[in-house]
Coordinates of C-alpha atoms in Angstrom, one line a residue:
M4 CA 14.7 0.3 -17.1
E5 CA 17.6 2.7 -17.4
E6 CA 17.4 5.5 -14.9
S7 CA 18.5 8.0 -17.5
K8 CA 15.4 7.4 -19.5
V9 CA 13.2 9.0 -16.8
N10 CA 13.4 12.7 -17.1
I11 CA 11.2 14.5 -14.6
K12 CA 11.2 17.8 -16.5
T13 CA 9.9 16.0 -19.6
F14 CA 7.2 14.3 -17.6
L15 CA 6.1 17.7 -16.2
D16 CA 6.2 19.4 -19.5
K17 CA 4.1 16.7 -21.2
K18 CA 1.6 16.7 -18.3
I19 CA 2.4 13.1 -17.6
L20 CA 3.1 14.1 -14.1
L21 CA 1.2 16.9 -12.3
R22 CA 1.6 18.2 -8.8
D23 CA -1.5 18.2 -6.6
E24 CA -1.9 21.8 -5.3
H25 CA -3.3 20.6 -2.0
S26 CA -0.7 18.1 -1.0
E27 CA 2.8 16.8 -1.7
K28 CA 1.3 14.1 -3.9
F29 CA 2.1 13.9 -7.6
I30 CA -0.5 12.7 -10.1
L31 CA 0.8 10.3 -12.8
N32 CA -1.7 10.2 -15.7
S33 CA -1.6 6.7 -17.2
D34 CA -3.4 7.7 -20.4
I35 CA -1.1 10.6 -21.2
F36 CA 1.9 8.5 -20.2
K37 CA 0.9 5.7 -22.6
E38 CA 0.2 8.2 -25.4
Q39 CA 3.4 10.3 -25.0
E40 CA 6.0 7.7 -24.0
I41 CA 4.8 4.3 -25.1
E42 CA 8.1 2.5 -24.8
L43 CA 8.8 3.9 -21.3
Y44 CA 5.2 3.0 -20.4
Q45 CA 5.8 -0.6 -21.3
D46 CA 8.9 -0.6 -19.1
F47 CA 6.7 0.9 -16.3
L48 CA 4.2 -2.0 -16.6
K49 CA 7.1 -4.5 -16.3
N50 CA 8.3 -3.1 -13.0
P51 CA 5.8 -0.5 -11.6
L52 CA 7.4 -0.6 -8.1
Y53 CA 10.8 0.2 -9.3
F54 CA 9.4 2.9 -11.6
T55 CA 7.4 4.7 -8.9
A56 CA 10.4 4.5 -6.5
L57 CA 12.6 6.0 -9.2
I58 CA 10.1 8.9 -9.8
K59 CA 10.0 9.6 -6.0
H60 CA 13.8 9.6 -5.9
K61 CA 14.2 12.0 -8.8
L62 CA 11.4 14.3 -7.3
R63 CA 13.3 14.5 -4.0
E64 CA 16.5 15.5 -5.9
L65 CA 14.6 18.5 -7.2
S66 CA 14.2 19.7 -3.6
L67 CA 10.6 20.8 -4.2
F68 CA 9.5 20.0 -0.7
D69 CA 10.2 21.0 2.9
N70 CA 10.7 17.3 3.8
S71 CA 11.4 14.1 1.9
K72 CA 7.9 12.7 1.8
V73 CA 6.7 12.2 -1.8
N74 CA 3.6 10.2 -2.8
I75 CA 2.6 9.1 -6.3
K76 CA -1.1 8.7 -7.3
I77 CA -1.6 6.9 -10.6
I78 CA -4.9 7.8 -12.4
N79 CA -6.7 6.4 -15.4
Y80 CA -5.2 2.9 -14.8
E81 CA -8.3 0.7 -15.0
T82 CA -7.0 -2.8 -14.8
T83 CA -8.7 -4.7 -11.9
I84 CA -8.9 -8.2 -10.5
P85 CA -10.9 -9.7 -7.7
V86 CA -8.7 -11.1 -4.9
S87 CA -10.3 -14.5 -5.3
L88 CA -9.1 -14.7 -9.0
I89 CA -5.4 -14.0 -8.3
R90 CA -3.2 -16.6 -9.8
N91 CA 0.6 -17.1 -10.2
T92 CA 0.4 -15.6 -13.7
H93 CA -0.5 -12.2 -12.1
I94 CA 2.6 -12.0 -10.0
N95 CA 4.5 -8.7 -10.5
Q96 CA 1.5 -7.1 -12.3
L97 CA -0.2 -3.9 -11.3
F98 CA -3.9 -3.9 -10.4
N99 CA -6.7 -1.8 -8.8
F100 CA -8.6 -3.3 -5.9
H101 CA -11.6 -2.4 -3.8
G102 CA -11.9 -3.8 -0.3
I103 CA -12.8 -3.6 3.4
I104 CA -10.0 -3.2 5.9
K105 CA -10.3 -6.1 8.4
R106 CA -7.1 -5.5 10.3
I107 CA -4.3 -2.9 10.3
T108 CA -1.1 -3.2 12.2
K109 CA 0.9 -0.5 13.9
T110 CA 3.9 1.0 12.0
I111 CA 7.2 -0.7 12.8
P112 CA 10.8 -0.3 11.4
R113 CA 12.3 -2.8 9.1
T114 CA 15.9 -3.1 8.2
K115 CA 16.2 -3.5 4.4
L116 CA 19.9 -3.4 3.9
I117 CA 23.0 -3.4 6.1
M118 CA 26.5 -2.3 5.0
Y119 CA 29.3 -4.1 6.7
E120 CA 33.0 -3.3 6.8
C121 CA 35.5 -6.2 6.7
L122 CA 38.0 -5.5 9.6
S123 CA 40.7 -7.5 7.8
C124 CA 40.9 -5.4 4.6
G125 CA 38.4 -2.6 4.9
T126 CA 36.1 -3.7 2.1
I127 CA 32.4 -2.5 2.4
I128 CA 29.9 -5.3 1.8
S129 CA 26.2 -4.6 1.3
V130 CA 23.8 -7.4 2.5
T131 CA 20.1 -7.3 1.6
Q132 CA 17.9 -8.2 4.5
D133 CA 15.0 -10.4 3.3
A134 CA 14.3 -12.2 6.6
K135 CA 13.4 -11.3 10.2
K136 CA 16.8 -12.3 11.4
K137 CA 19.6 -10.0 10.3
K138 CA 22.1 -11.5 7.8
T139 CA 25.8 -11.0 7.9
P140 CA 28.3 -11.5 5.0
N141 CA 29.2 -15.1 4.4
K142 CA 32.7 -14.2 3.4
C143 CA 34.8 -11.3 2.2
S144 CA 36.9 -11.4 -1.0
C145 CA 40.0 -11.3 1.2
G146 CA 39.0 -14.6 2.8
N147 CA 37.7 -13.2 6.1
S148 CA 34.4 -14.8 7.2
R149 CA 34.2 -13.8 10.8
I150 CA 35.1 -10.2 11.6
F151 CA 32.7 -7.5 10.3
T152 CA 31.3 -4.3 11.7
V153 CA 28.1 -2.5 10.8
V154 CA 28.8 0.7 8.9
K155 CA 25.2 1.7 7.9
E156 CA 21.7 0.4 8.0
E157 CA 18.9 1.3 5.6
I158 CA 15.6 1.3 7.6
E159 CA 12.1 1.9 6.4
N160 CA 8.8 2.2 8.2
I161 CA 6.4 -0.6 7.3
Q162 CA 2.7 -1.4 8.0
E163 CA 0.3 -4.1 7.0
I164 CA -3.4 -4.2 6.1
T165 CA -5.6 -7.2 5.8
L166 CA -8.0 -6.4 2.9
E167 CA -11.3 -8.3 2.3
E168 CA -13.4 -8.3 -0.9
I169 CA -16.6 -6.2 -0.7
P170 CA -19.5 -8.7 -0.6
E171 CA -21.8 -6.8 -3.0
E172 CA -19.1 -6.8 -5.6
I173 CA -18.6 -10.6 -5.7
G174 CA -22.2 -11.9 -5.7
D175 CA -22.8 -15.1 -3.7
K176 CA -19.1 -16.0 -3.3
Q177 CA -17.3 -16.1 0.0
P178 CA -15.3 -12.9 0.4
Q179 CA -11.5 -13.6 0.2
Q180 CA -8.8 -11.8 2.1
I181 CA -5.3 -10.7 1.2
R182 CA -2.4 -9.1 3.0
V183 CA -1.3 -5.6 1.9
Y184 CA 2.2 -4.3 2.5
L185 CA 2.8 -0.6 3.0
E186 CA 6.3 0.9 3.1
G187 CA 8.0 4.3 3.5
D188 CA 5.9 7.3 2.7
L189 CA 2.7 5.2 2.6
T190 CA 2.9 4.7 6.4
D191 CA 3.0 8.4 7.2
D192 CA 0.3 9.5 9.6
S193 CA -1.1 12.2 7.3
F194 CA -1.7 9.4 4.7
T195 CA -3.0 6.6 6.9
K196 CA -4.8 8.4 9.8
K197 CA -8.3 7.7 8.3
L198 CA -7.6 4.0 7.8
Q199 CA -9.6 1.9 10.3
P200 CA -11.0 -1.6 10.4
G201 CA -14.3 -1.6 8.6
K202 CA -13.3 1.2 6.2
R203 CA -13.8 0.7 2.4
I204 CA -10.8 1.6 0.4
Y205 CA -9.4 1.6 -3.1
L206 CA -5.9 0.3 -3.6
L207 CA -3.4 0.3 -6.4
G208 CA -0.7 -2.2 -6.0
V209 CA 1.5 -5.0 -7.4
I210 CA 0.8 -8.7 -6.7
K211 CA 3.7 -10.5 -5.1
Q212 CA 4.5 -13.7 -3.4
L213 CA 4.7 -13.4 0.4
P214 CA 8.3 -12.5 1.3
V215 CA 10.2 -14.5 3.9
F216 CA 10.2 -11.7 6.5
M217 CA 6.3 -11.8 6.5
T218 CA 6.1 -15.6 7.0
K219 CA 5.4 -17.1 10.5
N220 CA 8.6 -19.1 10.7
D221 CA 10.9 -16.9 8.7
I222 CA 11.9 -19.6 6.3
L223 CA 11.6 -20.1 2.6
E224 CA 8.9 -22.7 1.8
N225 CA 7.7 -24.4 -1.3
I226 CA 4.1 -23.3 -0.6
S227 CA 3.6 -19.5 -0.3
D228 CA 0.7 -17.0 -0.5
F229 CA -0.1 -13.9 -2.4
M230 CA 0.2 -10.4 -1.1
I231 CA -0.1 -6.8 -2.5
E232 CA 2.6 -4.3 -2.3
A233 CA 0.8 -1.0 -2.3
I234 CA 1.6 2.0 -4.5
D235 CA -1.4 4.2 -3.6
F236 CA -4.6 3.9 -1.6
G237 CA -7.4 5.9 -0.1
N238 CA -10.9 5.8 1.3
L239 CA -13.8 5.0 -1.1
G240 CA -16.4 7.8 -1.3
E241 CA -16.0 11.5 -1.4
D242 CA -16.1 12.1 2.4
D243 CA -15.7 9.9 5.4
D244 CA -17.4 12.3 7.8
I245 CA -20.9 11.4 8.8
V246 CA -23.4 14.1 7.6
I247 CA -26.6 14.5 9.6
T248 CA -29.4 15.9 7.4
E249 CA -32.4 17.8 8.6
E250 CA -34.5 14.7 8.0
D251 CA -32.0 12.5 10.0
E252 CA -32.2 15.0 12.8
Q253 CA -36.0 15.0 12.9
Q254 CA -36.1 11.1 13.0
I255 CA -33.5 11.1 15.8
K256 CA -35.7 13.6 17.8
E257 CA -38.8 11.5 17.2
I258 CA -37.1 8.3 18.4
A259 CA -35.7 10.1 21.5
L260 CA -39.3 11.0 22.5
N261 CA -40.6 7.5 22.0
N262 CA -38.8 5.2 24.4
P263 CA -35.6 4.6 22.4
L264 CA -34.3 1.8 24.6
Q265 CA -37.5 -0.2 23.9
I266 CA -37.2 0.4 20.2
L267 CA -33.6 -0.8 20.3
S268 CA -34.5 -3.9 22.3
D269 CA -37.3 -4.7 19.8
N270 CA -35.0 -4.5 16.8
I271 CA -31.9 -6.4 18.1
A272 CA -32.6 -10.2 17.9
P273 CA -36.3 -9.9 18.8
E274 CA -36.7 -13.7 18.5
V275 CA -34.5 -14.0 21.7
F276 CA -36.8 -14.4 24.8
G277 CA -35.8 -12.0 27.6
N278 CA -33.7 -9.8 25.4
E279 CA -35.4 -6.7 26.6
F280 CA -34.1 -7.3 30.1
I281 CA -30.5 -7.4 28.8

């Protein structure tokens, strides 16, 4: 996709892209995008991660924000797939998922690219970092293969979620799990603070093969696994806060007046002899 094809002003004028009044998130309407810019929409489907990154970059250039955090929410994109049905033909494609968070890691920094200077001739060499161990240039065009110094490092915050299928959505099948990779703005605390193990979330992301830096031994193997690189996610349901109704409050008061510990004991594994003493 040519960068020049993506004109933010055109996207805003055509209502393809709208700013959320309550946050620094922009809403990309898939239906309007497909209707107004069909060729560009097809390019987007071929490489959604590059496209969303390009949109974020161009929005930052407009200096609309007090900081550099920009998130994209894509709506009206309905293509879904259960985790258990993911196959190699789905790699690099965009899908919606529902799932339960089984595990979430802390946010850590990851070096994505290092720029080295050849101390023999001054040439700047960029080396993509795709493993846990940092890579240095193999050789400079001048013939030097030993003496390099780091000029700049491109570092992003990353985080990982283990997502499990929701049992009632898959029938009698065993729920399958998949690793989800979050990067950059998606790791911001304002975005992830409500994500906890056990939470049900929606997720929009691209299916990828597990990269080398996420493997146990940091080596490229013939047998890999699938992962999802997230573009957007959030909690399922309108509100995560527990709401106590008047009826709930009345039931709580009734239980409180009627030996609540005995009721608890009678309802947790009642078939276990002696459980009430525990």
